[in-house]
Coordinates of C-alpha atoms and ligand atoms in Angstrom, one line a residue:
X217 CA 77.1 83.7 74.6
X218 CA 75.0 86.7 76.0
X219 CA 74.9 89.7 74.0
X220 CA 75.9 92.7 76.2
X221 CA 73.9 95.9 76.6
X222 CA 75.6 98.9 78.1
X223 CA 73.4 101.9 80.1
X224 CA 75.4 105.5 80.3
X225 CA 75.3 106.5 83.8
X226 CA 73.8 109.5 82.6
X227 CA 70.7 112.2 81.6
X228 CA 67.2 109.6 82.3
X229 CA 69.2 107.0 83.8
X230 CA 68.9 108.5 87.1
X231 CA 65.0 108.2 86.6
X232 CA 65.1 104.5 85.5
X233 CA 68.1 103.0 85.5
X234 CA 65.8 100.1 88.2
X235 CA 63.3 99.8 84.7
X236 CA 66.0 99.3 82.7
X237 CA 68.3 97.1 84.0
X238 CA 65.9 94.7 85.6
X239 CA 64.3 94.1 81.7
X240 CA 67.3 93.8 80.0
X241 CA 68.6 90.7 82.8
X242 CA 65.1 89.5 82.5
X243 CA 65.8 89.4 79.0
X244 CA 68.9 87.4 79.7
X245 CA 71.5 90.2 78.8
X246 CA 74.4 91.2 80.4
X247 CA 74.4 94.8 81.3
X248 CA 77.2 97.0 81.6
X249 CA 76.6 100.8 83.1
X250 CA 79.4 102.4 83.2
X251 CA 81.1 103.7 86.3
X252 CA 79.9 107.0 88.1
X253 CA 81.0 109.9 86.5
X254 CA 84.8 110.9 87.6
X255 CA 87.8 113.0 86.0
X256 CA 88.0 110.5 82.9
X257 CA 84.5 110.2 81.9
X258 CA 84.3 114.4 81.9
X259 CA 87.1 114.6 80.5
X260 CA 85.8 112.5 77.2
X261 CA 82.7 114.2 77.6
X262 CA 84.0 117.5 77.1
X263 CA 86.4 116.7 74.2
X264 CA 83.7 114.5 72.1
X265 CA 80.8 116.6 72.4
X266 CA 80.1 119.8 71.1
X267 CA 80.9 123.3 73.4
X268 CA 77.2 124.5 73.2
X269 CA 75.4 121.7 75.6
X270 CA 75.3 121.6 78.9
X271 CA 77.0 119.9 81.4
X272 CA 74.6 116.3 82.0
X273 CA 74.3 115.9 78.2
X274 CA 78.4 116.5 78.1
X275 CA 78.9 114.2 81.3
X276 CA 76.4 111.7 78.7
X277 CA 78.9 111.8 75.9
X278 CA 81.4 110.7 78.4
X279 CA 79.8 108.0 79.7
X280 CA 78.7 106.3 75.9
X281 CA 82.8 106.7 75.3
X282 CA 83.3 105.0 78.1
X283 CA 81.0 102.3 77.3
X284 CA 81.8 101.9 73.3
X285 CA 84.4 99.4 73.3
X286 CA 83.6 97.2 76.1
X287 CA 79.6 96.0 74.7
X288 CA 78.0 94.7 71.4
X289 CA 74.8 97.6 72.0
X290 CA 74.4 101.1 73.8
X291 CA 71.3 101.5 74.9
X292 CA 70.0 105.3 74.4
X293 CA 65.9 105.8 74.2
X294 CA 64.9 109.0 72.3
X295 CA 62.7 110.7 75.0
X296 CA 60.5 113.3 72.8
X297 CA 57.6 113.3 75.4
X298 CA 56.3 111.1 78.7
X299 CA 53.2 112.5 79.1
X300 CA 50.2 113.3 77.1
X301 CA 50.2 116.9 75.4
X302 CA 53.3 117.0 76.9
X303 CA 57.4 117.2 75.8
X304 CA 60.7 116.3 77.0
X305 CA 63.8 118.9 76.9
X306 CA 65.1 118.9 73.5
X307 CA 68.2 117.3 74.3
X308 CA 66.9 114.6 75.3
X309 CA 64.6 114.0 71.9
X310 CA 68.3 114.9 70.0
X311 CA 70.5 112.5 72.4
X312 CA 70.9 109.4 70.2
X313 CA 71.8 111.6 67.0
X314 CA 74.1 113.8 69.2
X315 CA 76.3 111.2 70.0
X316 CA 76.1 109.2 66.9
X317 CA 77.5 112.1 65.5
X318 CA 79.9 113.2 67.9
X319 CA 81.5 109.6 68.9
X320 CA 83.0 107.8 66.5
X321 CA 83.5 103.7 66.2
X322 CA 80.4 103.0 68.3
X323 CA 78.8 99.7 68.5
X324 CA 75.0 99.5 67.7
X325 CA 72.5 101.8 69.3
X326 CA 69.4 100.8 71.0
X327 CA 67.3 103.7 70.3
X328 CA 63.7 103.1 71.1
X329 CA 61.4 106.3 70.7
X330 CA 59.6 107.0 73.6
X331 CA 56.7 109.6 72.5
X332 CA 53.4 109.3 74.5
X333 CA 52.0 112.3 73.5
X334 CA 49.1 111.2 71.5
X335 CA 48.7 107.8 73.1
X336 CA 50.4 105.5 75.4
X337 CA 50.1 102.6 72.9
X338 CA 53.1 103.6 70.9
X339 CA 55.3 102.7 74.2
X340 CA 54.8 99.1 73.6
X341 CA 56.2 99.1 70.4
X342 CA 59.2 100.7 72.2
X343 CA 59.2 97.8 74.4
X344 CA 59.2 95.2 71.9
X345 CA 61.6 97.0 69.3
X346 CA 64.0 97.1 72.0
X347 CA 63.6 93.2 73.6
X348 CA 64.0 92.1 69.8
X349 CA 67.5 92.7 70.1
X350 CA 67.7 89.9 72.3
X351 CA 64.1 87.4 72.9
X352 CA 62.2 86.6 70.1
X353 CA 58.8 85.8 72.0
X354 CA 56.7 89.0 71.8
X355 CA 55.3 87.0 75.1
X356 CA 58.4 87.0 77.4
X357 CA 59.5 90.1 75.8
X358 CA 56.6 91.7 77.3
X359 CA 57.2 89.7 80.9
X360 CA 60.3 90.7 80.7
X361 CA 59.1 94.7 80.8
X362 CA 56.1 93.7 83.6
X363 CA 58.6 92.7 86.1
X364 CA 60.7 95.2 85.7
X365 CA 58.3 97.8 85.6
X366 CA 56.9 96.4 89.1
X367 CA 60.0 96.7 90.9
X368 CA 60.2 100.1 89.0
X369 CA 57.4 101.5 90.9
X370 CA 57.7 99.6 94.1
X371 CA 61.1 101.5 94.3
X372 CA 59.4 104.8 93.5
X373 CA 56.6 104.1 96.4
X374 CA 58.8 104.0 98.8
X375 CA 60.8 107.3 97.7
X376 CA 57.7 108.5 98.2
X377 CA 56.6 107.2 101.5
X378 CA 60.3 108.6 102.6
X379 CA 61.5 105.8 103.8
X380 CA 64.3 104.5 101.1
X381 CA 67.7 104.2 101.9
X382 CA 69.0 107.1 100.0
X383 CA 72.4 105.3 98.8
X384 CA 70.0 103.1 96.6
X385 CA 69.6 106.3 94.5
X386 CA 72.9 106.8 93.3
X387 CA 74.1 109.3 96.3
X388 CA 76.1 107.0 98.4
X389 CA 76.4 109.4 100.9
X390 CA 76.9 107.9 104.2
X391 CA 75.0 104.5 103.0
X392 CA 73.3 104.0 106.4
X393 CA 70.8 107.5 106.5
X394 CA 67.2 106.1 106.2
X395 CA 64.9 109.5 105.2
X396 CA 62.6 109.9 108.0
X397 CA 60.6 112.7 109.2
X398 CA 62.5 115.2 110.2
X399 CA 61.8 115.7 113.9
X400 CA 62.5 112.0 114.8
X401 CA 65.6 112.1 113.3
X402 CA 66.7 115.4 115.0
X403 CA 67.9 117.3 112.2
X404 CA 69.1 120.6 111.8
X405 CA 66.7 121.6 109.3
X406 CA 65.1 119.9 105.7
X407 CA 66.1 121.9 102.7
X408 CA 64.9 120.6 99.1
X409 CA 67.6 119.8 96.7
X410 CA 66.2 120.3 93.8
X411 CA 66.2 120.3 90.0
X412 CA 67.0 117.6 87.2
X413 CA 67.7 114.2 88.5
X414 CA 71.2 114.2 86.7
X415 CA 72.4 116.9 88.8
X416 CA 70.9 115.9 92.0
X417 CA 72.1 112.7 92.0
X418 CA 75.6 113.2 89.9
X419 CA 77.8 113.5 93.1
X420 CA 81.0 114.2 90.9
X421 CA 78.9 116.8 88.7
X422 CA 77.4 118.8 91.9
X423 CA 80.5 118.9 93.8
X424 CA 78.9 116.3 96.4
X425 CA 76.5 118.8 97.8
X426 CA 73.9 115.9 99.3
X427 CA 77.4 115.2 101.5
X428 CA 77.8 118.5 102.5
X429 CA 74.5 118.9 103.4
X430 CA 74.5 115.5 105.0
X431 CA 77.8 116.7 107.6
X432 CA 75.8 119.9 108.4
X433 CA 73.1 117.4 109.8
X434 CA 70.7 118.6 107.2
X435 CA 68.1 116.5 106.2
X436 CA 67.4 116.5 102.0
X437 CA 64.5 116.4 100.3
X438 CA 63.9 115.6 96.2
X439 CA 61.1 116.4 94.1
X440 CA 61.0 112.4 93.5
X441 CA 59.6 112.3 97.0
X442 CA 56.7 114.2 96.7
X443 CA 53.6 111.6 94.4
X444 CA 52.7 112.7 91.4
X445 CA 49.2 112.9 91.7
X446 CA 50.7 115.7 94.4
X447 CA 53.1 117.6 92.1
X448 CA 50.6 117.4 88.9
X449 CA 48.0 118.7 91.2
X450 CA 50.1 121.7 92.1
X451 CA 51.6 122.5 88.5
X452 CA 48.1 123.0 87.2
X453 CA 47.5 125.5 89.4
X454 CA 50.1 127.5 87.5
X455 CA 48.3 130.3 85.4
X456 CA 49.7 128.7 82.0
X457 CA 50.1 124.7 81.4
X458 CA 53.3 123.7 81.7
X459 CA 54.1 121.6 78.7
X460 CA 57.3 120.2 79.9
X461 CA 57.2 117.1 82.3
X462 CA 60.2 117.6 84.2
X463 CA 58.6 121.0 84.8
X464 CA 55.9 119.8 85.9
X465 CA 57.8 118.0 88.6
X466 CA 59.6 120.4 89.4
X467 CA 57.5 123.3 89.9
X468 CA 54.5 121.0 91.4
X469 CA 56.7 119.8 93.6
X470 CA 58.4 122.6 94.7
X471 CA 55.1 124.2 95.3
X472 CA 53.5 121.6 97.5
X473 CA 56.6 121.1 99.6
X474 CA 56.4 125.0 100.1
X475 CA 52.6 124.8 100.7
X476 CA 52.8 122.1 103.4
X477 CA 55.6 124.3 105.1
X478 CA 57.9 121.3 104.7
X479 CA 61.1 122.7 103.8
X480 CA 63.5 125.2 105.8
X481 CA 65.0 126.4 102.7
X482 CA 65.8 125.7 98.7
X483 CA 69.0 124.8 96.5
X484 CA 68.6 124.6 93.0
X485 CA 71.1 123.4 91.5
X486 CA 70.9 124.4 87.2
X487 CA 73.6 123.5 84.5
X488 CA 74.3 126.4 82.8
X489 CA 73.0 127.6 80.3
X490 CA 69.9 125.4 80.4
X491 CA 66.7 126.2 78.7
X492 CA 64.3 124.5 80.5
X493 CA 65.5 125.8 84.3
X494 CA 65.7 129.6 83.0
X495 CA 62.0 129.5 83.4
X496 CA 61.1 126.9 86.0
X497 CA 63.5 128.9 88.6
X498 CA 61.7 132.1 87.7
X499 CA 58.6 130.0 88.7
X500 CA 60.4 128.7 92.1
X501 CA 62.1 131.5 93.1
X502 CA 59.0 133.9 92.6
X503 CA 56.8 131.7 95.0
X504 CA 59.7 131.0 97.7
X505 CA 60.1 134.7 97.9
X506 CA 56.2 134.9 98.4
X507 CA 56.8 132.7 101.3
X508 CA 59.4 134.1 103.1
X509 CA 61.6 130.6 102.0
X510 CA 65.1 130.7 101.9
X511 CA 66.6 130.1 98.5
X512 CA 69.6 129.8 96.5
X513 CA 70.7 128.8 93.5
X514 CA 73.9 127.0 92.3
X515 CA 75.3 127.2 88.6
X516 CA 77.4 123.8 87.3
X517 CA 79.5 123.2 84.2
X518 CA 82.4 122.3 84.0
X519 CA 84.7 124.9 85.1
X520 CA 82.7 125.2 88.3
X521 CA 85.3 124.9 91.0
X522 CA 84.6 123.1 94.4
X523 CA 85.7 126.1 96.9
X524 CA 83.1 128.4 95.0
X525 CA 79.7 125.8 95.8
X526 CA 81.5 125.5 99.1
X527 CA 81.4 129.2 100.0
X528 CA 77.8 129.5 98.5
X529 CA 76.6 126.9 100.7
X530 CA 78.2 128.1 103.5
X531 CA 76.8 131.4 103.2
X532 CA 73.4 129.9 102.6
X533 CA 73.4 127.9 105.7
X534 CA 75.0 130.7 107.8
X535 CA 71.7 132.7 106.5
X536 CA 69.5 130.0 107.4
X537 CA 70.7 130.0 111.1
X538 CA 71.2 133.3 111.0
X539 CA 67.3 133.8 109.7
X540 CA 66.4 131.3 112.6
X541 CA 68.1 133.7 115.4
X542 CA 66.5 136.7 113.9
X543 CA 62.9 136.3 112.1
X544 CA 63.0 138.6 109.1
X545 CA 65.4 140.4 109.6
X546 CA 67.8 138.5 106.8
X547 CA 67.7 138.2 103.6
X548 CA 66.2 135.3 101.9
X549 CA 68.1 134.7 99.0
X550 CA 71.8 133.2 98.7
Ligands
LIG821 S1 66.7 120.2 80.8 FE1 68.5 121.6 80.8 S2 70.1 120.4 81.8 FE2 68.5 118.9 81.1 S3 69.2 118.3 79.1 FE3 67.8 120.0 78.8 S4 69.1 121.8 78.7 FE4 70.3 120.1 79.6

């Protein structure tokens, strides 16, 4: 019988759950991911893992106690850096060991480390460790990865060409809205959701903003829309090199969007007390105010209650029309 590998709907997934899944059916496994995050998976997040992290890595807990007892592997890469002379958050280099230690009775864990940082050639290695589990030809092991990887990037083309159907991302907002430009679709305005992909895409974590936004005939815009020849052409320009990738992102992103004039206005959306967005929303913030741009930020964990991100957002759009009535003569900020 097939072995069966389960993905946490959680942390990287967001980023590749198309990579991962596609190589481990082409690898003739089952895969379990477990359901999006609700009540129950929070819940067991929250009481297996330890106060101190933030919400996604919480929310990842509950997803891997979830998964535990219903598949023979959990599969949790150790990301410690995607890019050369460049690193991951530290939470996500620690996830593997986190939960090992905070979730007891697991079954195995698939734990390839992912570490570019000196040379892409250790990745293979990752690919083969992992396909091991499951295919013993190094050959249709590494087959297995190819395909996978080209309907990885096919998927990530068109997120960048704007033209996917934003329900294949996780969102599941109204499942019909295709992302089109703007004017032919006669939207209110385009605001850029932004931050790390777990929160953007979380609709349980982020108190379904993308919906809101959605109802308020708002078109959305993510940093994975904008290439990253773009966004890494825009982060160098920053005075110091930003050693993080998701920074990178991030901040290039944010700064080309702002740039082309394509945005109305910004939402970050942070968990709390997270390292990494203390300084990248300095960054943001510091060049949206440069531009005039709109901007507000929103706070998650998990005591974050729905009717206070309803009244932020409300107030942030009131601004926004309010801005449009009567140039510069509003505040920017949220
Ligand atoms: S980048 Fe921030 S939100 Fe993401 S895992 Fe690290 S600390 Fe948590």
């Amino acid at each position: 019988m097939n072995k069966t590998i389960g993905i946490p709907r959680g942390m990287f997934y967001y980023d590749y759950y198309i990579l991962w899944e596609e190589f481990f059916k082409n690898l003739n496994t089952k895969v379990v991911i477990s359901p999006k995050t609700n009540k129950d998976i929070l819940n067991r997040g929250i009481s297996t893992c330890v106060d101190e992290a933030c919400l996604p890595v919480k929310v990842f807990h509950g997803h891997v106690d979830y998964l535990k007892d219903k598949v023979d592997y959990i599969f949790i890469p150790k990301f410690i850096s995607l890019y050369k002379r460049e690193y991951c958050c530290p939470k996500h280099l620690g996830l593997p060991d986190m939960v090992k230690h905070s979730i007891e009775d697991l079954p195995e864990i698939i734990e390839p480390i992912i570490n570019l940082r000196n040379t892409n050639k250790t990745f293979k290695k990752a690919v083969l460790e992992t396909g091991e589990y499951f295919l013993n030809s190094k050959k249709d092991i590494l087959k297995a990865y190819d395909l996978a990887y080209g309907k990885w990037n096919e998927f990530n083309k068109l997120m960048c060409l704007d033209l996917i159907n934003i329900n294949e991302i996780g969102l599941e907002w109204n499942g019909k809205q295709k992302l089109k430009p703007c004017v032919e679709e006669n939207y209110n305005k385009t605001i850029l959701l932004l931050g790390h992909t777990y929160n953007i895409y979380d609709n349980y974590i982020n108190m379904n903003i993308g919906k809101k936004l959605i109802d308020n005939n708002i078109k959305i815009i993510t940093v994975e829309m904008v290439e990253e020849i773009i966004s890494r052409h825009y982060a160098n320009t920053l005075p110091k090199r930003m050693f993080w990738t998701q920074g990178q992102k991030i901040v290039g992103s944010t700064f080309s969007l702002i740039d082309r004039k394509a945005i109305d206005g910004i939402i970050y959306i942070s968990a709390f007390g997270c390292g990494l967005d203390s300084v990248l929303l300095e960054l943001v913030e510091r060049k949206a105010k440069d531009n005039n741009l709109p901007f507000t930020l929103i706070t998650i964990d998990e005591q974050t209650g729905e009717a206070g991100v309803n009244t932020r957002l409300e107030a942030f759009l009131d601004m926004l029309d309010w801005r449009e009535k009567n140039e510069d003569n509003i505040s920017t900020y949220g």
